[in-house]
């Protein structure tokens, strides 16, 4: 089949990022409003994955994230297997918020849900509703957070009939304040520890959906391990807060953290300081990502520039803490490996095993 890419799947970051930058600049102008409440923003959190406010004795972090189009895969697979899969995509949605807020060193403490549907009839499906609620609660329990509430609007005319838009917001605290990880200590010599992914997570789904349209058996296509493509795509996103909490308990404070979602491995150079990120060891590639790369005929640049390719989260730690960081992650059930080092030089990522380089001007997500 002809090569597919992210733009053909309807996601063009060159068009999305300018609005994000415009919004970030306007939002920055509102920071002074915090003074009337006795608070102040941590300016370095602007453009990061979570926003941080200085509340005196601790920092308050917050984030809002959405699932994207993964519910469409769940709906399609239900027609094949009879399962709703909404317990699994509930975890995906919670993970989108949790895995962002922990990048700044926060302990997530509460989550709110936003479930917008194309009409009230959507809520009448008891099996789907039960799975959505149970999966959401299970994810909250896994991360030790309170499910505070949410919003369930029926938006006929905005959301298509029979569809749902899932999103979550999260609040967290950084306490003690020394746990804040906004990259001020990131430096040459730091180790890059990659936490393994469970599959595609919730990024790259538009590309996967477009690929499924071109396959004779669609989501029922079997992978090399006999798993159905749809089942593999719906493997829930890993929740990484148990890792960061365990690291804190072990006395390890990362110098920086990155949730590898949109922009793929280019996210590794998210911090504005010009440094070179040298990758020497690649994590195992989940079969579903290998399948997507092969059958969508995308090269390594396209794949690693947009998908997680086996790495769902990156921790930049002091070299002396690298081995212990890997051990702590594995102890809580998350695969981890030392992938490389931070070096002096221009802002870029050098992935040695693939002879692949991403330059700093290929990532525009900060104001």
mmCIF file of C-alpha atoms in Angstrom:
data_model
loop_
_atom_site.group_PDB
_atom_site.id
_atom_site.type_symbol
_atom_site.label_atom_id
_atom_site.label_comp_id
_atom_site.label_asym_id
_atom_site.label_seq_id
_atom_site.Cartn_x
_atom_site.Cartn_y
_atom_site.Cartn_z
ATOM 1 C CA UNK A 1 0.000 0.000 0.000
ATOM 2 C CA UNK A 2 1.041 3.626 -0.417
ATOM 3 C CA UNK A 3 2.866 5.348 2.402
ATOM 4 C CA UNK A 4 0.707 6.986 5.071
ATOM 5 C CA UNK A 5 1.821 9.839 7.274
ATOM 6 C CA UNK A 6 0.486 11.874 10.162
ATOM 7 C CA UNK A 7 -0.731 14.710 7.935
ATOM 8 C CA UNK A 8 -2.787 12.337 5.798
ATOM 9 C CA UNK A 9 -4.349 11.043 9.003
ATOM 10 C CA UNK A 10 -5.572 14.575 9.788
ATOM 11 C CA UNK A 11 -2.915 15.655 12.293
ATOM 12 C CA UNK A 12 -0.604 18.440 11.107
ATOM 13 C CA UNK A 13 1.442 19.931 13.940
ATOM 14 C CA UNK A 14 2.617 22.734 11.650
ATOM 15 C CA UNK A 15 -0.977 23.978 11.705
ATOM 16 C CA UNK A 16 -1.745 23.122 15.330
ATOM 17 C CA UNK A 17 1.333 24.523 17.063
ATOM 18 C CA UNK A 18 0.940 28.197 15.987
ATOM 19 C CA UNK A 19 -2.416 28.392 17.808
ATOM 20 C CA UNK A 20 -0.866 26.743 20.849
ATOM 21 C CA UNK A 21 1.889 29.342 20.863
ATOM 22 C CA UNK A 22 -0.628 32.179 20.480
ATOM 23 C CA UNK A 23 -2.661 30.824 23.384
ATOM 24 C CA UNK A 24 0.439 30.398 25.555
ATOM 25 C CA UNK A 25 1.435 34.020 25.034
ATOM 26 C CA UNK A 26 -2.039 35.309 25.861
ATOM 27 C CA UNK A 27 -2.218 33.060 28.909
ATOM 28 C CA UNK A 28 1.122 34.347 30.169
ATOM 29 C CA UNK A 29 -0.374 37.848 30.320
ATOM 30 C CA UNK A 30 -2.871 36.649 32.938
ATOM 31 C CA UNK A 31 -0.225 35.522 35.440
ATOM 32 C CA UNK A 32 -0.456 38.777 37.370
ATOM 33 C CA UNK A 33 -4.026 37.923 38.370
ATOM 34 C CA UNK A 34 -2.636 35.442 40.899
ATOM 35 C CA UNK A 35 -1.219 38.236 43.060
ATOM 36 C CA UNK A 36 -4.672 39.243 44.299
ATOM 37 C CA UNK A 37 -4.943 35.772 45.836
ATOM 38 C CA UNK A 38 -1.503 35.860 47.411
ATOM 39 C CA UNK A 39 -0.044 33.402 44.913
ATOM 40 C CA UNK A 40 2.384 33.623 42.017
ATOM 41 C CA UNK A 41 3.099 31.487 39.000
ATOM 42 C CA UNK A 42 6.276 29.538 38.443
ATOM 43 C CA UNK A 43 7.131 31.145 35.130
ATOM 44 C CA UNK A 44 9.349 28.262 34.041
ATOM 45 C CA UNK A 45 6.257 26.027 33.920
ATOM 46 C CA UNK A 46 4.858 28.012 30.991
ATOM 47 C CA UNK A 47 4.981 25.716 27.984
ATOM 48 C CA UNK A 48 5.605 22.649 30.128
ATOM 49 C CA UNK A 49 3.192 19.728 30.412
ATOM 50 C CA UNK A 50 1.658 21.105 33.623
ATOM 51 C CA UNK A 51 1.173 24.610 35.021
ATOM 52 C CA UNK A 52 2.641 25.354 38.444
ATOM 53 C CA UNK A 53 1.549 27.944 41.013
ATOM 54 C CA UNK A 54 3.585 28.887 44.100
ATOM 55 C CA UNK A 55 1.276 28.611 47.121
ATOM 56 C CA UNK A 56 3.894 29.337 49.752
ATOM 57 C CA UNK A 57 4.580 26.057 51.538
ATOM 58 C CA UNK A 58 4.034 23.994 48.394
ATOM 59 C CA UNK A 59 3.471 24.238 44.671
ATOM 60 C CA UNK A 60 0.120 23.503 43.027
ATOM 61 C CA UNK A 61 0.143 21.889 39.585
ATOM 62 C CA UNK A 62 -2.746 21.452 37.156
ATOM 63 C CA UNK A 63 -3.419 20.034 33.714
ATOM 64 C CA UNK A 64 -6.274 19.227 31.318
ATOM 65 C CA UNK A 65 -5.959 16.553 28.651
ATOM 66 C CA UNK A 66 -8.221 14.629 26.267
ATOM 67 C CA UNK A 67 -8.202 11.088 24.966
ATOM 68 C CA UNK A 68 -8.389 11.938 21.283
ATOM 69 C CA UNK A 69 -9.966 9.486 18.847
ATOM 70 C CA UNK A 70 -9.294 6.191 20.619
ATOM 71 C CA UNK A 71 -12.990 5.804 21.483
ATOM 72 C CA UNK A 72 -13.619 5.286 17.757
ATOM 73 C CA UNK A 73 -11.394 2.205 17.844
ATOM 74 C CA UNK A 74 -13.229 0.902 20.912
ATOM 75 C CA UNK A 75 -16.589 1.363 19.197
ATOM 76 C CA UNK A 76 -15.373 -0.439 16.080
ATOM 77 C CA UNK A 77 -13.921 -3.328 18.065
ATOM 78 C CA UNK A 78 -17.123 -3.814 20.021
ATOM 79 C CA UNK A 79 -18.797 -4.829 16.779
ATOM 80 C CA UNK A 80 -16.085 -7.480 16.333
ATOM 81 C CA UNK A 81 -15.681 -8.894 19.858
ATOM 82 C CA UNK A 82 -18.735 -7.720 21.793
ATOM 83 C CA UNK A 83 -16.596 -6.005 24.437
ATOM 84 C CA UNK A 84 -16.997 -2.270 25.071
ATOM 85 C CA UNK A 85 -13.306 -1.605 25.932
ATOM 86 C CA UNK A 86 -14.404 1.518 27.786
ATOM 87 C CA UNK A 87 -12.728 0.332 30.972
ATOM 88 C CA UNK A 88 -9.448 0.404 29.043
ATOM 89 C CA UNK A 89 -9.878 3.761 27.348
ATOM 90 C CA UNK A 90 -10.970 5.205 30.695
ATOM 91 C CA UNK A 91 -7.456 4.423 31.924
ATOM 92 C CA UNK A 92 -6.036 6.015 28.786
ATOM 93 C CA UNK A 93 -7.899 9.230 29.532
ATOM 94 C CA UNK A 94 -6.796 9.385 33.158
ATOM 95 C CA UNK A 95 -3.243 8.598 32.053
ATOM 96 C CA UNK A 96 -3.187 11.541 29.660
ATOM 97 C CA UNK A 97 -3.574 13.894 32.638
ATOM 98 C CA UNK A 98 -1.615 11.931 35.253
ATOM 99 C CA UNK A 99 1.405 11.345 33.026
ATOM 100 C CA UNK A 100 1.573 15.052 32.206
ATOM 101 C CA UNK A 101 1.286 16.379 35.741
ATOM 102 C CA UNK A 102 4.064 14.187 37.103
ATOM 103 C CA UNK A 103 6.577 15.712 34.666
ATOM 104 C CA UNK A 104 6.904 18.707 37.015
ATOM 105 C CA UNK A 105 7.452 16.553 40.091
ATOM 106 C CA UNK A 106 3.869 16.747 41.322
ATOM 107 C CA UNK A 107 1.971 14.120 43.266
ATOM 108 C CA UNK A 108 -1.446 13.855 41.561
ATOM 109 C CA UNK A 109 -4.197 14.214 44.154
ATOM 110 C CA UNK A 110 -7.497 14.618 42.274
ATOM 111 C CA UNK A 111 -8.961 13.993 38.846
ATOM 112 C CA UNK A 112 -12.119 15.334 37.199
ATOM 113 C CA UNK A 113 -13.889 13.775 34.235
ATOM 114 C CA UNK A 114 -15.335 15.381 31.112
ATOM 115 C CA UNK A 115 -17.508 13.033 29.047
ATOM 116 C CA UNK A 116 -19.256 14.879 26.208
ATOM 117 C CA UNK A 117 -21.639 12.888 24.006
ATOM 118 C CA UNK A 118 -23.646 13.390 20.855
ATOM 119 C CA UNK A 119 -26.909 12.919 22.747
ATOM 120 C CA UNK A 120 -28.468 11.634 25.945
ATOM 121 C CA UNK A 121 -29.025 8.171 24.448
ATOM 122 C CA UNK A 122 -25.298 7.482 24.678
ATOM 123 C CA UNK A 123 -25.527 7.220 28.474
ATOM 124 C CA UNK A 124 -28.298 4.581 28.317
ATOM 125 C CA UNK A 125 -25.897 1.774 27.336
ATOM 126 C CA UNK A 126 -25.468 0.112 30.726
ATOM 127 C CA UNK A 127 -22.520 -2.133 29.842
ATOM 128 C CA UNK A 128 -20.534 0.731 28.341
ATOM 129 C CA UNK A 129 -21.350 3.070 31.223
ATOM 130 C CA UNK A 130 -20.394 0.450 33.797
ATOM 131 C CA UNK A 131 -17.069 -0.235 32.094
ATOM 132 C CA UNK A 132 -16.266 3.460 31.755
ATOM 133 C CA UNK A 133 -16.900 4.093 35.448
ATOM 134 C CA UNK A 134 -15.064 0.992 36.683
ATOM 135 C CA UNK A 135 -12.026 1.664 34.492
ATOM 136 C CA UNK A 136 -11.872 5.291 35.566
ATOM 137 C CA UNK A 137 -12.041 4.357 39.247
ATOM 138 C CA UNK A 138 -9.435 1.616 38.876
ATOM 139 C CA UNK A 139 -6.998 4.065 37.261
ATOM 140 C CA UNK A 140 -7.570 6.562 40.068
ATOM 141 C CA UNK A 141 -6.972 3.878 42.683
ATOM 142 C CA UNK A 142 -3.777 2.792 40.925
ATOM 143 C CA UNK A 143 -2.451 6.355 41.175
ATOM 144 C CA UNK A 144 -3.821 7.099 44.637
ATOM 145 C CA UNK A 145 -5.951 10.028 43.491
ATOM 146 C CA UNK A 146 -9.465 11.125 44.355
ATOM 147 C CA UNK A 147 -12.051 11.259 41.581
ATOM 148 C CA UNK A 148 -13.570 14.611 42.447
ATOM 149 C CA UNK A 149 -16.390 14.838 39.917
ATOM 150 C CA UNK A 150 -16.856 15.987 36.366
ATOM 151 C CA UNK A 151 -19.184 17.028 33.567
ATOM 152 C CA UNK A 152 -21.356 14.898 31.260
ATOM 153 C CA UNK A 153 -22.831 17.200 28.603
ATOM 154 C CA UNK A 154 -25.016 15.928 25.771
ATOM 155 C CA UNK A 155 -23.880 18.051 22.827
ATOM 156 C CA UNK A 156 -26.079 17.170 19.877
ATOM 157 C CA UNK A 157 -24.841 19.061 16.842
ATOM 158 C CA UNK A 158 -21.350 19.421 18.259
ATOM 159 C CA UNK A 159 -20.452 15.790 18.955
ATOM 160 C CA UNK A 160 -21.652 13.219 16.418
ATOM 161 C CA UNK A 161 -24.574 10.987 17.440
ATOM 162 C CA UNK A 162 -23.379 7.813 19.153
ATOM 163 C CA UNK A 163 -19.945 9.266 19.913
ATOM 164 C CA UNK A 164 -18.188 10.522 23.031
ATOM 165 C CA UNK A 165 -15.324 12.917 23.698
ATOM 166 C CA UNK A 166 -13.404 11.863 26.821
ATOM 167 C CA UNK A 167 -11.150 14.237 28.745
ATOM 168 C CA UNK A 168 -9.694 14.634 32.216
ATOM 169 C CA UNK A 169 -8.224 17.367 34.372
ATOM 170 C CA UNK A 170 -5.847 16.770 37.250
ATOM 171 C CA UNK A 171 -4.553 18.731 40.235
ATOM 172 C CA UNK A 172 -1.349 17.835 42.011
ATOM 173 C CA UNK A 173 0.965 19.182 44.690
ATOM 174 C CA UNK A 174 4.717 19.489 44.789
ATOM 175 C CA UNK A 175 5.668 18.970 48.423
ATOM 176 C CA UNK A 176 8.369 19.373 49.507
ATOM 177 C CA UNK A 177 9.100 22.089 46.994
ATOM 178 C CA UNK A 178 12.486 20.511 46.307
ATOM 179 C CA UNK A 179 10.638 17.904 44.207
ATOM 180 C CA UNK A 180 9.919 20.476 41.493
ATOM 181 C CA UNK A 181 11.376 19.266 38.183
ATOM 182 C CA UNK A 182 11.326 22.015 35.582
ATOM 183 C CA UNK A 183 14.774 21.340 34.189
ATOM 184 C CA UNK A 184 16.823 23.921 36.076
ATOM 185 C CA UNK A 185 19.287 21.142 36.992
ATOM 186 C CA UNK A 186 19.257 19.448 33.576
ATOM 187 C CA UNK A 187 22.837 19.332 32.336
ATOM 188 C CA UNK A 188 25.404 17.485 30.293
ATOM 189 C CA UNK A 189 26.267 14.183 31.900
ATOM 190 C CA UNK A 190 22.710 13.398 32.985
ATOM 191 C CA UNK A 191 21.436 9.946 32.132
ATOM 192 C CA UNK A 192 18.325 9.442 30.005
ATOM 193 C CA UNK A 193 16.117 6.717 31.470
ATOM 194 C CA UNK A 194 13.252 5.613 29.258
ATOM 195 C CA UNK A 195 10.166 3.978 30.765
ATOM 196 C CA UNK A 196 8.616 1.352 28.515
ATOM 197 C CA UNK A 197 5.266 1.806 26.802
ATOM 198 C CA UNK A 198 2.457 -0.750 26.648
ATOM 199 C CA UNK A 199 1.813 -0.071 22.971
ATOM 200 C CA UNK A 200 0.600 2.918 21.000
ATOM 201 C CA UNK A 201 -0.929 4.575 24.110
ATOM 202 C CA UNK A 202 -3.287 7.367 22.984
ATOM 203 C CA UNK A 203 -1.023 9.076 20.476
ATOM 204 C CA UNK A 204 -0.888 8.130 16.812
ATOM 205 C CA UNK A 205 -4.392 6.682 16.856
ATOM 206 C CA UNK A 206 -5.466 8.792 13.872
ATOM 207 C CA UNK A 207 -2.669 7.243 11.831
ATOM 208 C CA UNK A 208 -3.577 3.747 13.047
ATOM 209 C CA UNK A 209 -7.241 4.289 12.161
ATOM 210 C CA UNK A 210 -6.303 5.434 8.674
ATOM 211 C CA UNK A 211 -4.139 2.342 8.265
ATOM 212 C CA UNK A 212 -6.975 0.054 9.396
ATOM 213 C CA UNK A 213 -9.154 1.492 6.627
ATOM 214 C CA UNK A 214 -6.658 0.153 4.081
ATOM 215 C CA UNK A 215 -6.412 -3.370 5.517
ATOM 216 C CA UNK A 216 -8.778 -6.070 4.178
ATOM 217 C CA UNK A 217 -9.629 -7.243 7.710
ATOM 218 C CA UNK A 218 -9.406 -3.827 9.316
ATOM 219 C CA UNK A 219 -9.089 -3.988 13.105
ATOM 220 C CA UNK A 220 -9.519 -7.772 12.951
ATOM 221 C CA UNK A 221 -6.124 -8.074 11.230
ATOM 222 C CA UNK A 222 -3.823 -10.376 13.189
ATOM 223 C CA UNK A 223 -0.391 -9.237 14.336
ATOM 224 C CA UNK A 224 2.652 -11.499 14.480
ATOM 225 C CA UNK A 225 1.635 -12.725 17.955
ATOM 226 C CA UNK A 226 -1.947 -13.463 16.758
ATOM 227 C CA UNK A 227 -3.340 -10.458 18.653
ATOM 228 C CA UNK A 228 -5.998 -8.543 16.740
ATOM 229 C CA UNK A 229 -4.837 -5.109 15.614
ATOM 230 C CA UNK A 230 -7.777 -3.486 17.389
ATOM 231 C CA UNK A 231 -7.025 -5.269 20.662
ATOM 232 C CA UNK A 232 -3.385 -4.187 20.454
ATOM 233 C CA UNK A 233 -4.355 -0.576 19.767
ATOM 234 C CA UNK A 234 -6.640 -0.623 22.817
ATOM 235 C CA UNK A 235 -3.992 -1.843 25.254
ATOM 236 C CA UNK A 236 -4.263 0.854 27.957
ATOM 237 C CA UNK A 237 -1.668 3.570 28.384
ATOM 238 C CA UNK A 238 0.639 2.876 31.300
ATOM 239 C CA UNK A 239 0.267 5.047 34.392
ATOM 240 C CA UNK A 240 3.675 6.340 35.419
ATOM 241 C CA UNK A 241 2.927 8.124 38.713
ATOM 242 C CA UNK A 242 3.720 4.976 40.747
ATOM 243 C CA UNK A 243 7.258 5.278 39.344
ATOM 244 C CA UNK A 244 7.724 8.955 40.207
ATOM 245 C CA UNK A 245 6.249 8.456 43.677
ATOM 246 C CA UNK A 246 8.537 5.489 44.303
ATOM 247 C CA UNK A 247 11.519 7.546 43.147
ATOM 248 C CA UNK A 248 10.589 10.302 45.587
ATOM 249 C CA UNK A 249 10.353 7.753 48.395
ATOM 250 C CA UNK A 250 13.824 6.523 47.424
ATOM 251 C CA UNK A 251 15.200 10.062 47.591
ATOM 252 C CA UNK A 252 15.694 10.421 43.837
ATOM 253 C CA UNK A 253 14.577 13.711 42.277
ATOM 254 C CA UNK A 254 14.805 13.664 38.462
ATOM 255 C CA UNK A 255 16.282 16.724 36.809
ATOM 256 C CA UNK A 256 13.530 16.701 34.184
ATOM 257 C CA UNK A 257 10.669 14.545 32.937
ATOM 258 C CA UNK A 258 8.904 14.168 29.603
ATOM 259 C CA UNK A 259 5.636 12.432 28.745
ATOM 260 C CA UNK A 260 6.273 11.014 25.264
ATOM 261 C CA UNK A 261 3.026 11.627 23.403
ATOM 262 C CA UNK A 262 2.498 14.056 20.503
ATOM 263 C CA UNK A 263 5.758 14.806 18.650
ATOM 264 C CA UNK A 264 7.090 11.385 19.687
ATOM 265 C CA UNK A 265 10.765 11.237 20.618
ATOM 266 C CA UNK A 266 11.226 14.850 19.571
ATOM 267 C CA UNK A 267 9.695 15.567 22.983
ATOM 268 C CA UNK A 268 13.006 14.513 24.530
ATOM 269 C CA UNK A 269 14.389 17.944 23.615
ATOM 270 C CA UNK A 270 11.394 19.815 25.004
ATOM 271 C CA UNK A 271 13.474 21.829 27.458
ATOM 272 C CA UNK A 272 14.611 25.158 25.914
ATOM 273 C CA UNK A 273 18.267 24.832 26.974
ATOM 274 C CA UNK A 274 20.446 23.842 23.989
ATOM 275 C CA UNK A 275 21.711 20.349 24.742
ATOM 276 C CA UNK A 276 22.302 17.220 22.703
ATOM 277 C CA UNK A 277 20.444 14.061 23.696
ATOM 278 C CA UNK A 278 22.515 11.042 22.734
ATOM 279 C CA UNK A 279 20.520 7.798 22.480
ATOM 280 C CA UNK A 280 22.594 4.614 22.364
ATOM 281 C CA UNK A 281 20.076 1.927 23.370
ATOM 282 C CA UNK A 282 16.548 1.545 22.005
ATOM 283 C CA UNK A 283 13.740 0.020 24.082
ATOM 284 C CA UNK A 284 11.892 -3.061 22.794
ATOM 285 C CA UNK A 285 9.382 -2.134 20.103
ATOM 286 C CA UNK A 286 5.820 -3.298 20.822
ATOM 287 C CA UNK A 287 4.481 -5.488 17.985
ATOM 288 C CA UNK A 288 1.642 -3.066 17.220
ATOM 289 C CA UNK A 289 4.093 -0.220 16.575
ATOM 290 C CA UNK A 290 6.270 -2.453 14.424
ATOM 291 C CA UNK A 291 3.143 -3.415 12.463
ATOM 292 C CA UNK A 292 2.087 0.207 11.991
ATOM 293 C CA UNK A 293 5.507 1.301 10.803
ATOM 294 C CA UNK A 294 5.761 -1.587 8.347
ATOM 295 C CA UNK A 295 2.260 -1.491 6.895
ATOM 296 C CA UNK A 296 1.935 2.289 6.809
ATOM 297 C CA UNK A 297 5.339 2.334 5.089
ATOM 298 C CA UNK A 298 6.696 5.092 7.297
ATOM 299 C CA UNK A 299 10.414 5.513 7.847
ATOM 300 C CA UNK A 300 12.189 5.845 11.174
ATOM 301 C CA UNK A 301 12.078 9.645 11.075
ATOM 302 C CA UNK A 302 8.294 9.657 10.724
ATOM 303 C CA UNK A 303 7.850 6.901 13.294
ATOM 304 C CA UNK A 304 10.160 8.205 16.033
ATOM 305 C CA UNK A 305 9.147 11.784 15.316
ATOM 306 C CA UNK A 306 5.481 11.108 16.095
ATOM 307 C CA UNK A 307 4.986 7.814 17.981
ATOM 308 C CA UNK A 308 6.329 6.588 21.326
ATOM 309 C CA UNK A 309 8.115 3.620 19.711
ATOM 310 C CA UNK A 310 8.360 1.714 22.974
ATOM 311 C CA UNK A 311 9.151 4.613 25.302
ATOM 312 C CA UNK A 312 6.205 6.222 27.078
ATOM 313 C CA UNK A 313 8.080 8.487 29.467
ATOM 314 C CA UNK A 314 11.603 9.882 29.846
ATOM 315 C CA UNK A 315 13.387 10.693 33.083
ATOM 316 C CA UNK A 316 16.577 12.742 33.053
ATOM 317 C CA UNK A 317 18.507 11.903 36.217
ATOM 318 C CA UNK A 318 21.955 12.388 37.656
ATOM 319 C CA UNK A 319 24.251 9.718 36.276
ATOM 320 C CA UNK A 320 24.803 8.374 39.784
ATOM 321 C CA UNK A 321 21.037 7.775 40.123
ATOM 322 C CA UNK A 322 20.524 6.071 36.751
ATOM 323 C CA UNK A 323 20.815 2.408 37.762
ATOM 324 C CA UNK A 324 18.737 2.922 40.884
ATOM 325 C CA UNK A 325 16.055 4.717 38.840
ATOM 326 C CA UNK A 326 15.766 1.696 36.551
ATOM 327 C CA UNK A 327 15.521 -0.636 39.548
ATOM 328 C CA UNK A 328 12.808 1.447 41.220
ATOM 329 C CA UNK A 329 10.729 1.555 38.028
ATOM 330 C CA UNK A 330 10.982 -2.200 37.568
ATOM 331 C CA UNK A 331 10.020 -2.799 41.197
ATOM 332 C CA UNK A 332 6.651 -1.124 40.572
ATOM 333 C CA UNK A 333 6.120 -3.103 37.378
ATOM 334 C CA UNK A 334 7.260 -0.652 34.706
ATOM 335 C CA UNK A 335 10.013 -1.544 32.261
ATOM 336 C CA UNK A 336 12.940 0.861 32.181
ATOM 337 C CA UNK A 337 16.391 1.196 30.667
ATOM 338 C CA UNK A 338 19.272 3.643 30.476
ATOM 339 C CA UNK A 339 19.001 4.804 26.881
ATOM 340 C CA UNK A 340 21.756 7.393 26.705
ATOM 341 C CA UNK A 341 23.205 10.611 28.034
ATOM 342 C CA UNK A 342 22.778 14.361 27.796
ATOM 343 C CA UNK A 343 25.748 16.115 26.209
ATOM 344 C CA UNK A 344 26.886 19.611 25.422
ATOM 345 C CA UNK A 345 26.216 20.812 21.907
ATOM 346 C CA UNK A 346 23.376 22.139 19.781
ATOM 347 C CA UNK A 347 19.782 21.319 20.661
ATOM 348 C CA UNK A 348 19.189 17.996 18.965
ATOM 349 C CA UNK A 349 18.509 14.293 19.460
ATOM 350 C CA UNK A 350 20.962 11.804 18.036
ATOM 351 C CA UNK A 351 19.605 8.236 17.897
ATOM 352 C CA UNK A 352 22.788 6.332 17.140
ATOM 353 C CA UNK A 353 21.334 2.852 16.408
ATOM 354 C CA UNK A 354 19.192 4.379 13.648
ATOM 355 C CA UNK A 355 21.685 6.997 12.436
ATOM 356 C CA UNK A 356 18.845 9.460 12.990
ATOM 357 C CA UNK A 357 19.044 13.080 14.135
ATOM 358 C CA UNK A 358 16.282 15.523 15.047
ATOM 359 C CA UNK A 359 17.302 19.167 15.263
ATOM 360 C CA UNK A 360 15.940 21.688 17.746
ATOM 361 C CA UNK A 361 13.931 23.566 15.141
ATOM 362 C CA UNK A 362 11.774 20.455 14.583
ATOM 363 C CA UNK A 363 9.919 20.979 17.864
ATOM 364 C CA UNK A 364 7.770 24.103 18.310
ATOM 365 C CA UNK A 365 5.581 23.612 21.359
ATOM 366 C CA UNK A 366 6.794 26.391 23.654
ATOM 367 C CA UNK A 367 6.211 30.109 23.691
#
